[in-house]
Amino acid sequence: QVQLQESGPGLVKPSQTLSLICTVSGGSISSGNYYWSWIRQPAGKGLEWVGRIYTEGSTRYNPSLNSRVTISRDTSNNQFSLTVSSVTAADTAMYYCARGRGASNYDFWGQGVLVTVSS
Amino acid sequence: DIQLTQSPSFLSASVGDRVTITCRASQGISTNLAWYQQEPGKAPKLLIYATSTLQSGVPSRFSGSGSGTEFTLTISSLQPEDFATYYCQQLDSYPITFGQGTRLEIK
């Protein structure tokens, strides 16, 4: 059974960089047809796809984040990470990591980590 | 970006009712649509993918249909645990997008 666990600071100051890590167990992030992804959800609102890193290392991001996003991976620790630069209050959200199965669905999700942007 | 519009945004129903949620895409997405259920304080849970394929372990009272730009999620007989928020998601093109959600509450 694949499990994902997000970790990182719960509070980030405006204009700084948000950094989160997703640790994956029960499966390798460097094998199979999977898209290791980040999705976020402001309180009381809907889901927003942030971006993903494919098994072989290629990345795609949501243009709405204006090139502030980077997703990378650490295959030795079976982790992938998210950084969002120049954060504002609009980046306050629950951040989920998830596994995209092919181009078909997201079948495993982490429990989420709440990130608040505030001074 | 492909916009997904769910209707209704809010639905009040009773245990045992049959309910249908619609998801309309701003352009054709073939059958590249998934449905998720989200309970308060929890991560979304995959229900259906490729428009109509039931995820393993999901009760058969859930079903999906559609193609192109119009899709539906049907719950044939509502159970107490089904009261939650439902989202559609398109995976046809980047950026991947979600509908705004349908909140299903007990009448």
Coordinates of C-alpha atoms in Angstrom, one line a residue, chain A residues 34-92:
Chain A
Y34 CA 3.3 7.8 -12.0
Y35 CA 3.1 11.6 -11.6
W36 CA 4.0 12.7 -8.1
S37 CA 2.0 15.8 -7.6
W38 CA 1.1 18.7 -5.3
I39 CA -2.5 20.0 -4.9
R40 CA -3.6 22.8 -2.6
Q41 CA -6.8 23.9 -1.1
P42 CA -7.5 27.2 0.7
A43 CA -9.8 26.9 3.6
G44 CA -13.4 26.4 2.6
K45 CA -12.5 26.5 -1.1
G46 CA -11.8 24.1 -4.0
L47 CA -8.8 22.1 -5.1
E48 CA -6.0 23.6 -7.2
W49 CA -3.4 21.6 -9.0
V50 CA 0.0 23.0 -8.4
G51 CA 2.3 20.7 -10.4
R52 CA 3.9 17.3 -10.7
I53 CA 7.2 15.5 -11.3
Y54 CA 7.1 12.4 -13.4
T55 CA 8.9 9.1 -12.7
E56 CA 11.8 10.0 -15.0
G57 CA 12.1 13.5 -13.5
S58 CA 10.3 15.8 -15.9
T59 CA 8.1 18.5 -14.4
R60 CA 4.9 20.5 -15.2
Y61 CA 3.5 23.4 -13.3
N62 CA 0.3 25.4 -13.1
P63 CA 0.9 28.6 -15.0
S64 CA -1.3 30.4 -12.5
L65 CA 1.5 30.4 -10.0
N66 CA 3.6 32.6 -12.3
S67 CA 6.8 30.5 -12.3
R68 CA 7.1 30.7 -8.5
V69 CA 6.9 26.9 -8.2
T70 CA 9.6 24.2 -8.3
I71 CA 9.1 20.5 -7.7
S72 CA 12.2 18.3 -7.3
R73 CA 12.9 14.9 -6.0
D74 CA 15.4 13.0 -3.8
T75 CA 15.3 9.4 -5.1
S76 CA 17.7 8.1 -2.4
N77 CA 15.1 9.1 0.3
N78 CA 12.1 8.5 -1.9
Q79 CA 10.9 12.0 -1.4
F80 CA 9.7 14.8 -3.6
S81 CA 9.5 18.4 -2.7
L82 CA 7.7 21.7 -3.4
T83 CA 9.0 25.2 -3.2
V84 CA 6.9 28.3 -3.8
S85 CA 8.8 31.6 -3.8
S86 CA 7.6 35.1 -3.0
V87 CA 4.6 33.9 -1.1
T88 CA 1.6 36.0 -0.2
A89 CA -1.5 35.4 1.9
A90 CA -3.1 33.9 -1.2
D91 CA -0.8 30.9 -0.9
T92 CA -2.3 30.0 2.5

